[in-house]
Amino acid sequence: MRVRVPTLMLAAAGAALVAPAALPGPAAAVSPRERPVARGEGAVAAADLLARLGECTLVSRGRYRTDADSRAAVPVCGTRDAVYWKADLDVDCDGRSTARCNRRTDPLFAATTAFQQSDGRHLNAERLPYIVVPAPSRIWDYRAYGVRGGSVAAVLYRGQVRYAVVGDTGPRDLIGEASYATAQALGIRPDPSDGGADSGVTYIVFKDSPVRPIEDHAAAVAAGERLARLFVANRSPAAPTRTAPGGSPSDRSGPRPPRVRAIEDHAAVGERPARVFLGKR
């Protein structure tokens, strides 16, 4: 978790750090599941996703600030399949220390993230596109809306669509934050001290969409594109199969209609329903 303060308050403290931050560090080994942003993202147009959002149906009890010195003006909205908000983008470098995300480059750096990789390590903000959701509060509790660590998010900015996962939580009253890798993928200056975007970023988080393992960005992109297509088409993902009494799977309750085992078996089509209709069991 990070607590954001106005950029001007950090300017003096960050001035002495400019030179070290500009020096490229040694290349770190990258796990296959920590690949940079996958090519081919954005198969669903940002305009189509924005059009699908429509008018805001408020799901938060109040509104969020985008920075500590701004007024609370950002609501969290919801649809049947997603929650979303429109805010700024502050760069989150929290997690594992890397060449570009560390205590020298980020005055607010924290070595932990709310959610961890499958190997127990904290996330790599430089490599993994993730977004930050506000910690649960009276304003809004993301957990009550099908959002978890690893949930898939579509992040929209200036006509671009990039996919990320929910990877960290932030202050309870602030919203609008994403990892170094997310900012970089959107063409936003990713410097955690003075980068980011002041406005114009839309975050759409698909309900009940966790990616496992959380660090598998390629899986997040694949899931994100599938969910975005369904979202634009106004169709929900297939409901999970339920288990009926006795252990047999069922995707709906109530008696099943009679089935015809073979399409050519004309004799089976109407005999039993007709007998039931006439009161003959």
XYZ file of C-alpha atoms in Angstrom:
281
model
C 0.000 0.000 0.000
C 1.249 3.473 -0.804
C 0.054 6.860 0.432
C 0.164 9.480 -2.289
C 0.905 13.137 -1.517
C 0.958 16.166 -3.840
C 3.780 16.104 -6.385
C 5.053 19.538 -5.318
C 5.734 18.286 -1.805
C 7.998 15.609 -3.271
C 9.850 17.851 -5.682
C 12.562 18.933 -3.239
C 13.101 15.446 -1.938
C 13.209 14.015 -5.437
C 15.546 16.584 -6.984
C 18.667 14.975 -5.593
C 17.545 11.627 -6.925
C 17.263 12.583 -10.586
C 20.781 11.573 -11.559
C 20.685 8.089 -10.018
C 17.224 7.477 -11.462
C 18.454 8.250 -14.971
C 21.177 5.613 -14.849
C 20.040 2.337 -16.408
C 20.506 -0.599 -14.115
C 21.648 -4.084 -15.055
C 19.113 -6.164 -16.934
C 17.248 -8.494 -14.612
C 16.373 -12.059 -15.459
C 12.761 -12.253 -16.632
C 10.561 -15.238 -15.982
C 8.615 -16.453 -19.054
C 5.437 -15.494 -17.196
C 6.728 -11.955 -16.602
C 6.997 -11.027 -20.256
C 6.485 -7.399 -21.280
C 3.107 -6.408 -22.686
C 1.941 -8.955 -25.223
C 1.491 -7.913 -28.835
C -1.967 -7.878 -30.289
C -3.702 -6.206 -27.356
C -6.562 -3.920 -28.230
C -8.560 -6.254 -30.511
C -11.673 -4.668 -28.952
C -11.798 -0.935 -29.628
C -11.660 1.497 -26.734
C -14.598 3.402 -28.227
C -16.746 0.263 -28.147
C -15.903 -0.413 -24.519
C -16.630 3.186 -23.535
C -19.940 3.109 -25.400
C -20.916 -0.043 -23.545
C -20.393 1.631 -20.162
C -23.219 4.098 -20.672
C -24.489 6.126 -17.750
C -22.860 5.475 -14.374
C -24.787 3.174 -12.063
C -23.206 4.028 -8.730
C -21.908 1.111 -6.658
C -19.712 3.095 -4.271
C -21.333 4.885 -1.345
C -19.221 7.951 -1.915
C -16.527 9.317 -4.198
C -12.757 9.116 -4.260
C -9.937 11.616 -4.526
C -7.315 11.113 -7.217
C -4.644 12.798 -5.063
C -4.388 13.859 -1.443
C -4.995 17.530 -2.313
C -7.901 17.000 -4.743
C -11.613 16.918 -4.014
C -13.515 13.637 -3.869
C -15.114 13.463 -7.314
C -14.610 9.942 -8.705
C -17.375 7.359 -8.233
C -17.097 3.625 -8.813
C -19.767 2.532 -11.272
C -21.051 -0.929 -12.073
C -22.715 -3.066 -14.709
C -23.836 -6.665 -14.538
C -20.380 -7.890 -15.556
C -17.884 -5.231 -14.474
C -17.058 -2.281 -12.247
C -15.318 0.799 -13.584
C -14.060 4.274 -12.792
C -12.532 7.181 -14.689
C -9.566 8.861 -13.058
C -5.903 9.766 -13.420
C -2.977 7.346 -13.426
C -0.345 7.598 -10.728
C 2.566 5.237 -11.224
C 2.882 2.450 -8.655
C 6.366 0.973 -8.402
C 5.674 -1.149 -5.320
C 6.780 -4.753 -5.112
C 10.106 -6.285 -5.972
C 13.014 -3.878 -6.217
C 14.213 -3.534 -9.822
C 16.391 -1.181 -11.854
C 13.519 1.280 -12.332
C 11.410 0.594 -9.264
C 13.326 0.995 -6.023
C 13.854 3.351 -3.089
C 16.109 5.651 -5.118
C 13.711 6.132 -8.033
C 10.497 6.221 -5.993
C 10.320 8.194 -2.702
C 7.155 6.265 -1.804
C 8.496 2.819 -2.722
C 7.186 -0.154 -0.734
C 8.741 -3.580 -1.182
C 5.397 -5.343 -0.823
C 2.173 -5.678 -2.809
C -1.212 -6.731 -1.472
C -1.180 -9.799 -3.725
C 1.736 -12.116 -4.464
C 2.966 -14.357 -7.251
C 2.475 -18.105 -7.274
C 5.984 -18.505 -5.838
C 5.186 -16.209 -2.908
C 7.247 -13.265 -4.133
C 5.752 -9.799 -4.395
C 4.818 -8.500 -7.828
C 7.244 -6.887 -10.249
C 5.735 -3.484 -11.131
C 8.341 -2.864 -13.815
C 7.376 -6.011 -15.718
C 3.783 -6.844 -14.780
C 0.880 -4.633 -15.863
C -1.350 -4.346 -12.812
C -3.766 -1.809 -11.372
C -4.386 -0.680 -7.804
C -7.811 -0.729 -6.145
C -8.655 1.235 -2.985
C -8.477 -0.769 0.232
C -11.941 -1.826 1.471
C -13.786 0.945 3.291
C -17.219 2.392 3.875
C -16.909 4.067 0.475
C -16.567 0.796 -1.424
C -15.417 -2.776 -0.844
C -14.140 -4.292 -4.078
C -14.505 -7.821 -2.666
C -18.289 -7.490 -2.601
C -18.315 -7.018 -6.382
C -16.447 -10.093 -7.573
C -13.032 -8.394 -7.609
C -9.975 -10.186 -6.234
C -6.224 -10.183 -6.628
C -5.601 -11.290 -10.220
C -8.951 -10.050 -11.560
C -8.633 -8.925 -15.173
C -8.875 -5.229 -15.980
C -9.038 -3.304 -19.245
C -7.248 0.047 -18.973
C -8.194 2.652 -21.595
C -6.273 5.802 -22.494
C -6.352 7.929 -25.645
C -7.966 5.249 -27.774
C -5.751 2.437 -26.488
C -6.795 -0.695 -24.608
C -4.332 -2.592 -22.465
C -5.042 -5.484 -20.139
C -3.772 -5.836 -16.606
C -4.630 -7.584 -13.351
C -5.608 -6.267 -9.943
C -2.250 -6.415 -8.192
C -2.226 -4.061 -5.225
C -4.412 -2.003 -2.911
C -4.003 1.663 -2.096
C -5.302 4.234 0.380
C -8.967 3.920 1.283
C -9.908 7.344 -0.078
C -7.761 7.506 -3.253
C -8.234 5.965 -6.688
C -6.403 6.009 -10.017
C -3.132 4.089 -9.870
C -1.384 1.430 -11.935
C 2.013 -0.197 -12.198
C 5.055 1.089 -14.057
C 4.453 -1.559 -16.743
C 0.822 -0.483 -17.243
C 1.792 3.160 -17.704
C 4.558 2.225 -20.099
C 2.207 0.048 -22.168
C -0.192 2.990 -22.560
C 2.555 5.382 -23.626
C 2.342 7.270 -20.338
C 5.583 8.460 -18.776
C 6.198 5.724 -16.179
C 8.526 7.620 -13.831
C 7.100 7.072 -10.320
C 8.244 10.534 -9.166
C 6.854 12.789 -11.888
C 5.232 10.529 -14.478
C 1.646 9.357 -14.887
C -1.419 10.972 -16.456
C -3.483 13.733 -14.873
C -6.804 12.445 -16.261
C -8.479 10.520 -19.067
C -7.839 6.957 -17.875
C -10.710 4.460 -17.629
C -10.351 1.300 -15.556
C -12.776 -1.576 -16.235
C -12.473 -4.595 -13.937
C -14.349 -7.707 -15.008
C -16.157 -9.491 -12.197
C -15.161 -13.030 -11.191
C -12.211 -13.109 -13.601
C -9.087 -14.049 -11.604
C -5.993 -15.077 -13.579
C -3.896 -17.837 -12.042
C -1.024 -17.451 -11.685
C -1.355 -13.715 -11.266
C 1.998 -13.072 -12.961
C 0.958 -14.742 -16.250
C 0.378 -11.618 -18.332
C -0.267 -13.561 -21.539
C -3.159 -15.307 -19.790
C -4.494 -11.935 -18.611
C -4.428 -10.594 -22.174
C -6.220 -13.655 -23.550
C -8.853 -13.524 -20.828
C -9.199 -9.759 -21.166
C -9.829 -9.879 -24.907
C -12.424 -12.635 -24.463
C -14.207 -10.790 -21.653
C -14.074 -7.486 -23.536
C -15.732 -9.061 -26.573
C -18.491 -10.486 -24.395
C -18.851 -7.170 -22.586
C -19.260 -5.197 -25.808
C -21.724 -7.803 -27.090
C -23.648 -7.454 -23.797
C -23.244 -11.138 -23.022
C -22.154 -12.590 -19.704
C -19.480 -15.304 -19.476
C -20.874 -18.808 -19.074
C -22.174 -19.347 -15.550
C -20.224 -21.888 -13.476
C -21.690 -25.358 -13.437
C -23.540 -26.248 -10.249
C -23.705 -29.709 -8.763
C -27.212 -31.067 -8.302
C -28.198 -33.354 -5.415
C -26.752 -36.769 -5.961
C -23.543 -35.429 -7.495
C -24.720 -34.900 -11.079
C -23.706 -31.564 -12.612
C -26.477 -29.171 -13.490
C -26.397 -25.641 -14.866
C -29.965 -24.855 -13.907
C -32.561 -25.842 -11.356
C -35.922 -27.513 -11.884
C -36.921 -30.532 -13.963
C -35.321 -31.001 -17.340
C -37.501 -31.155 -20.446
C -37.653 -34.500 -22.246
C -34.767 -35.094 -24.602
C -34.706 -36.673 -28.031
C -31.694 -38.962 -28.154
C -31.422 -38.907 -31.921
C -32.753 -36.219 -34.216
C -34.108 -38.840 -36.602
C -36.111 -40.608 -33.847
C -39.414 -38.983 -34.762
C -41.423 -41.398 -32.607
C -39.728 -40.089 -29.465
C -40.542 -36.457 -30.097
C -44.129 -36.169 -28.934
C -45.283 -39.399 -27.310
C -44.303 -38.787 -23.677
C -45.203 -35.065 -23.581
C -48.614 -35.936 -25.095
C -49.243 -38.637 -22.519
C -48.336 -36.220 -19.698
C -50.644 -33.603 -21.177
C -53.526 -36.149 -21.186
C -52.839 -37.142 -17.595
C -51.292 -40.495 -18.525
C -47.990 -41.120 -16.774
